[in-house]
PDB file of C-alpha atoms in Angstrom:
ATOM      1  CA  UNK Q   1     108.462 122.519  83.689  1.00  0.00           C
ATOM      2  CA  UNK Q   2     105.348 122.562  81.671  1.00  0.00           C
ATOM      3  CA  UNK Q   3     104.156 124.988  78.948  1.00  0.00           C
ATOM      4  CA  UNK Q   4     101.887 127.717  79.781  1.00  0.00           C
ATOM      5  CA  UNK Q   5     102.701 131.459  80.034  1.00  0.00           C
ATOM      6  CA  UNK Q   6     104.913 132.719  82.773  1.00  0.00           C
ATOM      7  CA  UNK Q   7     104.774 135.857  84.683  1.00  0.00           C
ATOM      8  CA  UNK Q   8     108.547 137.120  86.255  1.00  0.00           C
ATOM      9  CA  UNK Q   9     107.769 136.573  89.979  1.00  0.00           C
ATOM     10  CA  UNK Q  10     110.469 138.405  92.066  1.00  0.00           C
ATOM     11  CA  UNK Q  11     111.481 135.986  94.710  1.00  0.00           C
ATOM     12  CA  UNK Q  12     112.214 136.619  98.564  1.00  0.00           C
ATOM     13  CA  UNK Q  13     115.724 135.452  99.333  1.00  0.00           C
ATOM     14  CA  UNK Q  14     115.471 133.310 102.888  1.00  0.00           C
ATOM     15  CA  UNK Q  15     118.769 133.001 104.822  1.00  0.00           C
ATOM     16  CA  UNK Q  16     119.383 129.328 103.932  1.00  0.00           C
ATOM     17  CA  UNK Q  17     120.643 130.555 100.244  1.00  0.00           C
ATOM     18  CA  UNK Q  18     124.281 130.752 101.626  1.00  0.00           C
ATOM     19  CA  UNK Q  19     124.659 127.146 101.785  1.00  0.00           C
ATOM     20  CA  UNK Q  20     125.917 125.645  98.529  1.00  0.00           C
ATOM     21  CA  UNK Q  21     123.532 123.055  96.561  1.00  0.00           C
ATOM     22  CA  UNK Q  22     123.787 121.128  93.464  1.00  0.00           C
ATOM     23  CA  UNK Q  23     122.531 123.669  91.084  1.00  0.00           C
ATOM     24  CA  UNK Q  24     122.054 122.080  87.838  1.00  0.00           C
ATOM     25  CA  UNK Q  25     119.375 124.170  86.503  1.00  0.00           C
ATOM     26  CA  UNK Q  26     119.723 127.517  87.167  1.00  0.00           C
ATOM     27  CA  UNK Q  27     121.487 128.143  83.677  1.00  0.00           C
ATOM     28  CA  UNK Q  28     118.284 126.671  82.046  1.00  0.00           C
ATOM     29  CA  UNK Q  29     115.834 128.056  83.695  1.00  0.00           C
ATOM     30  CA  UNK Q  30     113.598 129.361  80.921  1.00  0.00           C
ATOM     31  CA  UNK Q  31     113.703 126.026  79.147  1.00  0.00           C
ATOM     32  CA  UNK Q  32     112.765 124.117  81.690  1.00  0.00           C
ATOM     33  CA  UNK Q  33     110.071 126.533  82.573  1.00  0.00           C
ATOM     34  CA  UNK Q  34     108.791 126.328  78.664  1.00  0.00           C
ATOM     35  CA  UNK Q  35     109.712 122.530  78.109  1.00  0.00           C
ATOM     36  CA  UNK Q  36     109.184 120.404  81.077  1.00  0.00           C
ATOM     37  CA  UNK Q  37     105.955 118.218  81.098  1.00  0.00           C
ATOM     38  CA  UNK Q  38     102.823 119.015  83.353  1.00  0.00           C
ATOM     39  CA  UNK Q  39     102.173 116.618  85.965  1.00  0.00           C
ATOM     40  CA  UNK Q  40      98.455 114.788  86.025  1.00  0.00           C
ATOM     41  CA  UNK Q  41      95.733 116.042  87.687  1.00  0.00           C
ATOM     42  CA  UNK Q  42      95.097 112.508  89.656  1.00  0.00           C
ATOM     43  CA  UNK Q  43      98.529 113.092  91.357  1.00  0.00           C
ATOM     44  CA  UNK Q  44      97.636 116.154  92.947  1.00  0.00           C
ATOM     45  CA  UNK Q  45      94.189 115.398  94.240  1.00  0.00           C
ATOM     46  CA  UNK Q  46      95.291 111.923  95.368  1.00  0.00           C
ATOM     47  CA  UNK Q  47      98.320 114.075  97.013  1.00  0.00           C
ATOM     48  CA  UNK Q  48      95.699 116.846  98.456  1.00  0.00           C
ATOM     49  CA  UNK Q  49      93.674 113.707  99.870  1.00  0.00           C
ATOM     50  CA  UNK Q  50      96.556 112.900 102.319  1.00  0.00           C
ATOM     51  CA  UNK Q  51      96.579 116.180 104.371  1.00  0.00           C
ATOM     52  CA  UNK Q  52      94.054 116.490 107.424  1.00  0.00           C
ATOM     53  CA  UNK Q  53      92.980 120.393 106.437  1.00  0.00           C
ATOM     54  CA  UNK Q  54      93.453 122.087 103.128  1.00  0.00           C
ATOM     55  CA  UNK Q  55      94.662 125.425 104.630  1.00  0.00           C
ATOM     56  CA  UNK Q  56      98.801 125.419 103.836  1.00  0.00           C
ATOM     57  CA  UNK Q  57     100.720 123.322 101.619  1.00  0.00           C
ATOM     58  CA  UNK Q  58     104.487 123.677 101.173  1.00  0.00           C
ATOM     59  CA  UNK Q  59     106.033 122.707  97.682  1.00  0.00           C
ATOM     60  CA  UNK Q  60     109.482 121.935  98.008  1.00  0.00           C
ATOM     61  CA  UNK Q  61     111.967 122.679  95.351  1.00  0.00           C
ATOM     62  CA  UNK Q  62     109.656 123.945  93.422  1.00  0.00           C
ATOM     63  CA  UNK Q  63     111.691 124.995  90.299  1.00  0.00           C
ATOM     64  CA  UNK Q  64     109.124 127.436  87.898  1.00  0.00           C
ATOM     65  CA  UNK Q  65     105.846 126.747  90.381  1.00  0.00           C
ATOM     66  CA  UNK Q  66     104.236 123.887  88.388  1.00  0.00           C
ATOM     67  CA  UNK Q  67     103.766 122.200  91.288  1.00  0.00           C
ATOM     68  CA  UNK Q  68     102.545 124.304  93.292  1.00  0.00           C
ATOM     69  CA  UNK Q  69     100.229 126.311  91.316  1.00  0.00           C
ATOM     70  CA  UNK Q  70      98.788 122.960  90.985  1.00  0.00           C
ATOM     71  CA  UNK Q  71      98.248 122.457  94.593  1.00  0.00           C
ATOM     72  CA  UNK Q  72      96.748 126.012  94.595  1.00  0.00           C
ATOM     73  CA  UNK Q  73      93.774 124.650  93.162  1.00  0.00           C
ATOM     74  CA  UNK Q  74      93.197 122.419  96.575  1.00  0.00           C
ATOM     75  CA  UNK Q  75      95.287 124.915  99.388  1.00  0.00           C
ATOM     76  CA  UNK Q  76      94.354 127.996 100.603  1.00  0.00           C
ATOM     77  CA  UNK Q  77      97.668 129.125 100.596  1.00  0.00           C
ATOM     78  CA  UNK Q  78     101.147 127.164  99.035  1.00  0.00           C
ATOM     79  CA  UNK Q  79     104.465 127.847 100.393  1.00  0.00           C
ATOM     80  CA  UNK Q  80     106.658 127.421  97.033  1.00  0.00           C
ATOM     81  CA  UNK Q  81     110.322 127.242  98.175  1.00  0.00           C
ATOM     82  CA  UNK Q  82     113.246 126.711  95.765  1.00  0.00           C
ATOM     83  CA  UNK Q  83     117.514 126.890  95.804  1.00  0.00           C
ATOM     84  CA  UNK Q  84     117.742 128.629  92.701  1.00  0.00           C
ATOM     85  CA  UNK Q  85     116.577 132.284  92.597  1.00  0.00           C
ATOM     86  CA  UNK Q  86     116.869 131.597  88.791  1.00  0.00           C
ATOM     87  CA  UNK Q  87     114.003 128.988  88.315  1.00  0.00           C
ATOM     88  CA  UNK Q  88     111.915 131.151  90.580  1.00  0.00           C
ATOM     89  CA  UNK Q  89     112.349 134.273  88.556  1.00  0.00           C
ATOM     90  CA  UNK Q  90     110.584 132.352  86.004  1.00  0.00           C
ATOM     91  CA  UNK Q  91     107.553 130.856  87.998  1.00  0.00           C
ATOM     92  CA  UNK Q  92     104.445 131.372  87.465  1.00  0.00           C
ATOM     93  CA  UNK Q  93     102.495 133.694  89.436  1.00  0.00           C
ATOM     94  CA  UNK Q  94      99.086 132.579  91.460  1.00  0.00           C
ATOM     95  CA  UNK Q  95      96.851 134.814  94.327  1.00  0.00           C
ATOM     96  CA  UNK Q  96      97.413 131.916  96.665  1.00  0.00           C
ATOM     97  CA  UNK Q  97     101.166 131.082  96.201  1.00  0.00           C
ATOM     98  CA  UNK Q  98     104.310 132.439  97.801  1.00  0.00           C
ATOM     99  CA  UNK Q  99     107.640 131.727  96.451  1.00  0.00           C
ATOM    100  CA  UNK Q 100     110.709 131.817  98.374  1.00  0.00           C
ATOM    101  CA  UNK Q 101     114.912 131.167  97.722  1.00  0.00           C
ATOM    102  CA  UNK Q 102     115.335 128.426 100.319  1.00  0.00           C
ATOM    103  CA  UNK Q 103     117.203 125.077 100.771  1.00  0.00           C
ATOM    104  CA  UNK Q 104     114.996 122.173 100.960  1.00  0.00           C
ATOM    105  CA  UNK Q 105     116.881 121.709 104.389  1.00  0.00           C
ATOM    106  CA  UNK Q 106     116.337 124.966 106.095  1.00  0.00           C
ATOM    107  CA  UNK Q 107     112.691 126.282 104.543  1.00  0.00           C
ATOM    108  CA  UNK Q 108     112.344 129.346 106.771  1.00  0.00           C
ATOM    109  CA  UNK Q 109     108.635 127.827 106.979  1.00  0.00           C
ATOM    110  CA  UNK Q 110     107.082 128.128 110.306  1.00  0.00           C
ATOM    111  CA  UNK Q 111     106.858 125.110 112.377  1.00  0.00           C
ATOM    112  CA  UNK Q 112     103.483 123.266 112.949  1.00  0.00           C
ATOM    113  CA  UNK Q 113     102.110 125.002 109.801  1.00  0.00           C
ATOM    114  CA  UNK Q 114     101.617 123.189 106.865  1.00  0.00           C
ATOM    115  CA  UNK Q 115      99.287 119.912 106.281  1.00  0.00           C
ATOM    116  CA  UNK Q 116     101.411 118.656 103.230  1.00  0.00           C
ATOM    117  CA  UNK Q 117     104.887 119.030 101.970  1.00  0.00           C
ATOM    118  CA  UNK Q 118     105.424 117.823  97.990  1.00  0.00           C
ATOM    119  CA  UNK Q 119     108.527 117.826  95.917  1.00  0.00           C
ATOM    120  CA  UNK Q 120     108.569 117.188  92.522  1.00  0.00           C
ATOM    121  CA  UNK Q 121     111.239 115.484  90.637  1.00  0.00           C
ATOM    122  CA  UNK Q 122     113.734 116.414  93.046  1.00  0.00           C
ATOM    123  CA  UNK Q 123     114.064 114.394  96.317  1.00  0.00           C
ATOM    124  CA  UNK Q 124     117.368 113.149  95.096  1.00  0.00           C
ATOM    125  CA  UNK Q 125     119.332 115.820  95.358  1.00  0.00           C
ATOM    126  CA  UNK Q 126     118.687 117.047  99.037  1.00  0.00           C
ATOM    127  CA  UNK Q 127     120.280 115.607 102.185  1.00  0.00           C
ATOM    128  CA  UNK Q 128     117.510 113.498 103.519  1.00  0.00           C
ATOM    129  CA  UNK Q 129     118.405 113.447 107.047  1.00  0.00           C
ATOM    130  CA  UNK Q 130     118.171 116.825 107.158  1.00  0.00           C
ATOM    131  CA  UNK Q 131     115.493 117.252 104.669  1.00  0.00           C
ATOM    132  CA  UNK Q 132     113.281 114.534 106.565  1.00  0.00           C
ATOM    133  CA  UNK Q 133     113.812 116.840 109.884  1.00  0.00           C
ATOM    134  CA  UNK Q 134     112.839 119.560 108.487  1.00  0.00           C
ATOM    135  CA  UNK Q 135     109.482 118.030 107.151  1.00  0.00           C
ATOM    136  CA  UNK Q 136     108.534 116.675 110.938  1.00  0.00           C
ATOM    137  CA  UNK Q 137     109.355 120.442 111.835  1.00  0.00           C
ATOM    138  CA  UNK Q 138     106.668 122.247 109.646  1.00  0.00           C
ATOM    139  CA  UNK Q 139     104.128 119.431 109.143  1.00  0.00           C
ATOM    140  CA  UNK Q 140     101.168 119.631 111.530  1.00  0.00           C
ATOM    141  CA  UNK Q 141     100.385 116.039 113.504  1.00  0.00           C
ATOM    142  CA  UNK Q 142      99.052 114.025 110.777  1.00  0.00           C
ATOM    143  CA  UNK Q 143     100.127 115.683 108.147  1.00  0.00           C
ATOM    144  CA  UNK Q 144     102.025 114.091 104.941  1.00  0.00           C
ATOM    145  CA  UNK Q 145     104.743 114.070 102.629  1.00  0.00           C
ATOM    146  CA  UNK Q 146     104.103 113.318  99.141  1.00  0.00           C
ATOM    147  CA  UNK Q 147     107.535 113.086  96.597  1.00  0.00           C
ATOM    148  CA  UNK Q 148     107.257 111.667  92.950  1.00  0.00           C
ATOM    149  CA  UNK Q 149     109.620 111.280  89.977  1.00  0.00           C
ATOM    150  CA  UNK Q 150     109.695 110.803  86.326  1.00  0.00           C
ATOM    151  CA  UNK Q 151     111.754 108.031  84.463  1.00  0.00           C
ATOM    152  CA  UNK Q 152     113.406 108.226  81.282  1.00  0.00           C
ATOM    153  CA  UNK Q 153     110.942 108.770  78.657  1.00  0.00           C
ATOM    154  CA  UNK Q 154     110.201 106.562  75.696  1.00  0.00           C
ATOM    155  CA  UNK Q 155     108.789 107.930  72.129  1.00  0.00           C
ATOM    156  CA  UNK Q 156     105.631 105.425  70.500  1.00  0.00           C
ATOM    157  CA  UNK Q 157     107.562 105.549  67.005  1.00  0.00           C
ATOM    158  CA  UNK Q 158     110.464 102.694  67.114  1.00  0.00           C
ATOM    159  CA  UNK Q 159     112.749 105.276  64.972  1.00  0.00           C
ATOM    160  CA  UNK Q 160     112.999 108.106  67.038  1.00  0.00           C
ATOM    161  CA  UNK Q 161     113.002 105.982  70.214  1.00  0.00           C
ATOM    162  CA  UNK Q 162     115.964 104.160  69.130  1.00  0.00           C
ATOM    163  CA  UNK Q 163     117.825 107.569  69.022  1.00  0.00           C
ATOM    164  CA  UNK Q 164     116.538 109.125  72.050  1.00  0.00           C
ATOM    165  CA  UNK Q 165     117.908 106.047  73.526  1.00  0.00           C
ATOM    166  CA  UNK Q 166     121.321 105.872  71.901  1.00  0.00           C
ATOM    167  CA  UNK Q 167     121.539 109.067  73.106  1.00  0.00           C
ATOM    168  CA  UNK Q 168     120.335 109.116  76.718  1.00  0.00           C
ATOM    169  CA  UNK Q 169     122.323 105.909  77.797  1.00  0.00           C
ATOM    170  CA  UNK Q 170     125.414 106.297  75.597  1.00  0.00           C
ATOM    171  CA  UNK Q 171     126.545 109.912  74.730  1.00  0.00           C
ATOM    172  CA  UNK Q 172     124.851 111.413  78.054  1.00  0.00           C
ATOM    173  CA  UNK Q 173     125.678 108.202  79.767  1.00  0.00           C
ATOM    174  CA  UNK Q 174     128.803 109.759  81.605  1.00  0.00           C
ATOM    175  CA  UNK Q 175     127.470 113.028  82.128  1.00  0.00           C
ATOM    176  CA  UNK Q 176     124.451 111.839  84.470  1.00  0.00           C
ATOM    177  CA  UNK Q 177     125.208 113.173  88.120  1.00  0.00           C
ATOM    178  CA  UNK Q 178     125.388 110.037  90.229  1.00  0.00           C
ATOM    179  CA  UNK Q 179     122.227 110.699  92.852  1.00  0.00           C
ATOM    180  CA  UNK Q 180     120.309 110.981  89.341  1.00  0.00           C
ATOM    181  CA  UNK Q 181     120.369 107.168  89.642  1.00  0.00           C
ATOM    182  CA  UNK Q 182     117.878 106.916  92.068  1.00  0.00           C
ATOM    183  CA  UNK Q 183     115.036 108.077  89.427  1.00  0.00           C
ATOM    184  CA  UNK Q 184     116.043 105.074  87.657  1.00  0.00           C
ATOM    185  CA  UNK Q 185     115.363 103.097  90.594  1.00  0.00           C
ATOM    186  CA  UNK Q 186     111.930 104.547  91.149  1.00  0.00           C
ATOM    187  CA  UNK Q 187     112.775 106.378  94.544  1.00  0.00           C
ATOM    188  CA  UNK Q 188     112.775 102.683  95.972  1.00  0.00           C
ATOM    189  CA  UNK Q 189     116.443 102.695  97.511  1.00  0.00           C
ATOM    190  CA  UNK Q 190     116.339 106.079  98.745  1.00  0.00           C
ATOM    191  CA  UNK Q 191     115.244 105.897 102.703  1.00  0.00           C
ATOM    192  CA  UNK Q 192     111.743 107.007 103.827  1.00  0.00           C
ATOM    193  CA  UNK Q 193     111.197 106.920 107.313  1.00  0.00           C
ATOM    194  CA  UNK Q 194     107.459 107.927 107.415  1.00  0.00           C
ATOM    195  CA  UNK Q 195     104.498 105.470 107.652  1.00  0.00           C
ATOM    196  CA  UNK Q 196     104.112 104.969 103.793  1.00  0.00           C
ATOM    197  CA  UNK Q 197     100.983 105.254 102.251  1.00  0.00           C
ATOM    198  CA  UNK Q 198      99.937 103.412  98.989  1.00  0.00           C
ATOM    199  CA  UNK Q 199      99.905 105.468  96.582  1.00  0.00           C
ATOM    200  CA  UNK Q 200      98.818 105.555  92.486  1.00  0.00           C
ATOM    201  CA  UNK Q 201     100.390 104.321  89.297  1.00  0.00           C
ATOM    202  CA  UNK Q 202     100.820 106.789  86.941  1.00  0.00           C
ATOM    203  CA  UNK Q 203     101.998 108.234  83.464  1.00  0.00           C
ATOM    204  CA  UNK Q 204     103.091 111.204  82.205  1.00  0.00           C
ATOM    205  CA  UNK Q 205     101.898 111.536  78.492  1.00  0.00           C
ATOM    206  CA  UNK Q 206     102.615 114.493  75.715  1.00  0.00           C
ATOM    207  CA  UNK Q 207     102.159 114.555  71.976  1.00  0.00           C
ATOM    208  CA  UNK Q 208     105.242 116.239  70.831  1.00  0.00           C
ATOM    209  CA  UNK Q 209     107.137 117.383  67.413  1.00  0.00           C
ATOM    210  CA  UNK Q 210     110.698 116.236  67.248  1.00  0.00           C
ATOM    211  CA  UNK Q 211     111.414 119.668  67.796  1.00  0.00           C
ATOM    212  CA  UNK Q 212     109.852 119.679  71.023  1.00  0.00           C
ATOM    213  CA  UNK Q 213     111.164 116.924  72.281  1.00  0.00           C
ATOM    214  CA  UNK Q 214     114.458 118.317  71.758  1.00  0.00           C
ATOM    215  CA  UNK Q 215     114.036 120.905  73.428  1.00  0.00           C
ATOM    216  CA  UNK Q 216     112.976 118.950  76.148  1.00  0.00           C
ATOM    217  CA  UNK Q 217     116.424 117.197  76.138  1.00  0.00           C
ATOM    218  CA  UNK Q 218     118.217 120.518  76.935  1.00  0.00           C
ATOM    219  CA  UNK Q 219     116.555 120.816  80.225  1.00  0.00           C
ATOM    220  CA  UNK Q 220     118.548 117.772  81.699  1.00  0.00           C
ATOM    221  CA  UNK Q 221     120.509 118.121  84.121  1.00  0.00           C
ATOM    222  CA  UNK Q 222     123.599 115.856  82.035  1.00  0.00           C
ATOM    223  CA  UNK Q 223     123.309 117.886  79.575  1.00  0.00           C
ATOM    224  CA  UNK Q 224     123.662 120.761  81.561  1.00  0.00           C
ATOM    225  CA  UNK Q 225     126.831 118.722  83.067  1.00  0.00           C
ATOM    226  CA  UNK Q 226     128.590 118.717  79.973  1.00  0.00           C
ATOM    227  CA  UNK Q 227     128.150 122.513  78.584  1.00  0.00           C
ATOM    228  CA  UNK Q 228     129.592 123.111  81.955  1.00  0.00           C
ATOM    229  CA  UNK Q 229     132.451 121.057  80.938  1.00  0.00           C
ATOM    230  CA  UNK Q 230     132.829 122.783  77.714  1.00  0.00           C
ATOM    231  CA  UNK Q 231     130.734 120.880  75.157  1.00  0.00           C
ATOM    232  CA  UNK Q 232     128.554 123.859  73.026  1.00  0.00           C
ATOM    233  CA  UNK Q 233     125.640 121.872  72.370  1.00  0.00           C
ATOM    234  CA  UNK Q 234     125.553 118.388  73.035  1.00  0.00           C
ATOM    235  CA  UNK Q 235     122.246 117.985  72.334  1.00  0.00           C
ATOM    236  CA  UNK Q 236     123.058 119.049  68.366  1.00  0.00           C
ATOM    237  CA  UNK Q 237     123.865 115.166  67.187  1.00  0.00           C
ATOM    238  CA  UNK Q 238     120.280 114.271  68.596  1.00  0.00           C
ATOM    239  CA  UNK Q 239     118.883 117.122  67.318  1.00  0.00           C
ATOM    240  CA  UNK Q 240     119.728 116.564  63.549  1.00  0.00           C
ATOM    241  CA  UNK Q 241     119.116 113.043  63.997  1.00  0.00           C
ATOM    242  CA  UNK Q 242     115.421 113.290  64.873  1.00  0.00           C
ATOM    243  CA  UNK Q 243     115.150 116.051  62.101  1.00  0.00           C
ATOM    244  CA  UNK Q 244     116.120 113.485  59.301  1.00  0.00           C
ATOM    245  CA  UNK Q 245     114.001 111.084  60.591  1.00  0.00           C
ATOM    246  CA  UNK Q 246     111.082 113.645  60.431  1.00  0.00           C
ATOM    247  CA  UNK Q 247     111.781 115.576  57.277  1.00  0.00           C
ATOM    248  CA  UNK Q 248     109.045 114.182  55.512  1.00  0.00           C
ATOM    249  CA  UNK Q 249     106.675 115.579  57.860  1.00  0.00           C
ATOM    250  CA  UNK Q 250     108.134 117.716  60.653  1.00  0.00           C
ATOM    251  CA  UNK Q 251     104.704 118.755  62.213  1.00  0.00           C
ATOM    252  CA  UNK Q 252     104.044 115.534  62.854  1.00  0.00           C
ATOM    253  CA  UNK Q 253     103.345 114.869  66.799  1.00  0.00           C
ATOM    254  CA  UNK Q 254     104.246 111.471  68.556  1.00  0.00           C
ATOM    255  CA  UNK Q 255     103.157 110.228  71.613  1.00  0.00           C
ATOM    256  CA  UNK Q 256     105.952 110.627  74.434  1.00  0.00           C
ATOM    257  CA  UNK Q 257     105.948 108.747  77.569  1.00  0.00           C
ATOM    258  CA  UNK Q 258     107.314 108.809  81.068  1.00  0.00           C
ATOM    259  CA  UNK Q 259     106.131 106.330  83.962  1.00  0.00           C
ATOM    260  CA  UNK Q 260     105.471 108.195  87.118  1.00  0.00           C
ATOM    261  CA  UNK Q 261     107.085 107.133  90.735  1.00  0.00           C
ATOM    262  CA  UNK Q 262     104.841 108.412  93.690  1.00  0.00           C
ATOM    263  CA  UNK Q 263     105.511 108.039  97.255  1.00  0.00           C
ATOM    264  CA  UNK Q 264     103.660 109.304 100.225  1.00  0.00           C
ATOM    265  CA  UNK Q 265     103.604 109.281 103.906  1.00  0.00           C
ATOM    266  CA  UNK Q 266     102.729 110.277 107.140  1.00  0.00           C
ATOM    267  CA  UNK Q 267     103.951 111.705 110.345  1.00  0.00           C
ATOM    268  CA  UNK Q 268     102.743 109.499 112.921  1.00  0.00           C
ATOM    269  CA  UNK Q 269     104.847 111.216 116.317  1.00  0.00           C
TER     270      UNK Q 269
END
């Protein structure tokens, strides 16, 4: 998630990792630490704006910490919280955040104590029931719940579009796990039972090489799918696609773009 150096934080396991979860990313870990886009600025102050204090956030699945070490900039302390003891190993370290191996079900986070909760491209693969309990248990009255997700993206030159298409909808097509479909739909089927709060339109934007974007494409999750299954590199008939298209010029940097999904809420009782 993001680029930006990383420091190996060592995280502290939390009883909760003995339940199973649907690890897709733990076998990618330093990609998607290296290759995942940054999230705007404007999300996290508009997020930061919701919460009645600014003493304790609690970033939930938190992957490498891009997240939260953004919401370190507005918190005296973050709570950073993640399944995977693999994406934490590769977080980023910050005075003011603490990262923890924990379901997004059963945090370990006191009760009462924190004034937001955020998660990040990831509110589709937790149990909401449970995950929505657990967020009444640690928020403090009035506190909120901010989630957001990214769509597929699109590339500004028609060319290399085209084949990041052909490519995301037709040779990953089948490998997409099924509660993935919910980023398609923008979060809006997926229950919320929190008094929702309007909340900003937004894009992610990044000037990549083809190369980049590539490696990009390794991070998801259906790709990861289908080197489980047996498939070396799936991502290889994209790959030398986008580097004919580019020969003539294979520094050149294209404007990549994903619209942004924010929702937000309160606890009201």
């Amino acid at each position: 998630m993001g680029a930006g150096r990383t420091h190996p934080v060592r995280p502290v396991l939390s009883f909760a990792i003995v339940q199973r979860f649907a690890d897709h990313f733990s076998g990618a870990a330093a990609a998607y630490a290296a290759h995942r886009p940054d999230y705007p600025a404007e999300l996290f102050a508009f997020a930061a704006a919701l919460a009645p204090g600014r003493s304790r956030a609690w970033d939930c699945a938190t992957g490498n910490g891009q997240a939260a070490i953004a919401l370190a900039s507005h918190f005296a302390r973050v709570a950073a919280t993640d399944a995977s003891a693999a994406q934490l190993a590769h977080a980023r370290s910050h005075p003011r955040v603490s990262y923890h191996v924990a379901l997004a079900e059963a945090s370990a986070v006191r009760g009462a104590a924190v004034e937001l909760v955020t998660v990040a491209q990831a509110l589709h693969w937790f149990r909401l029931d449970r995950f929505y309990a657990e967020v009444r248990r640690v928020l403090v009255p009035g506190g909120a719940l901010c989630v957001w997700s990214y769509d597929d993206p699109t590339v500004d030159e028609p060319a290399l579009d085209a084949a990041l298409q052909r490519f995301n909808h037709e040779i990953m097509g089948p490998w997409w796990p099924t509660d993935r479909a919910a980023v398609g739909e923008g979060y809006r089927t997926l229950p919320f039972p929190f008094a929702e709060l309007p909340a900003p339109t937004l894009v992610l934007e990044r000037w990549w090489t083809a190369d980049e974007l590539v490696a990009y494409v390794r991070t998801w999750s259906a790709v990861a799918r289908a080197r489980a299954a047996g498939i070396d590199d799936p991502v290889r008939p994209l790959e030398a696609e986008l580097r004919a298209l580019t020969a003539a010029d294979r520094a050149a940097r294209h404007h990549v773009r994903w619209p942004l999904v924010v929702r937000a809420g309160r606890v009201t009782d």
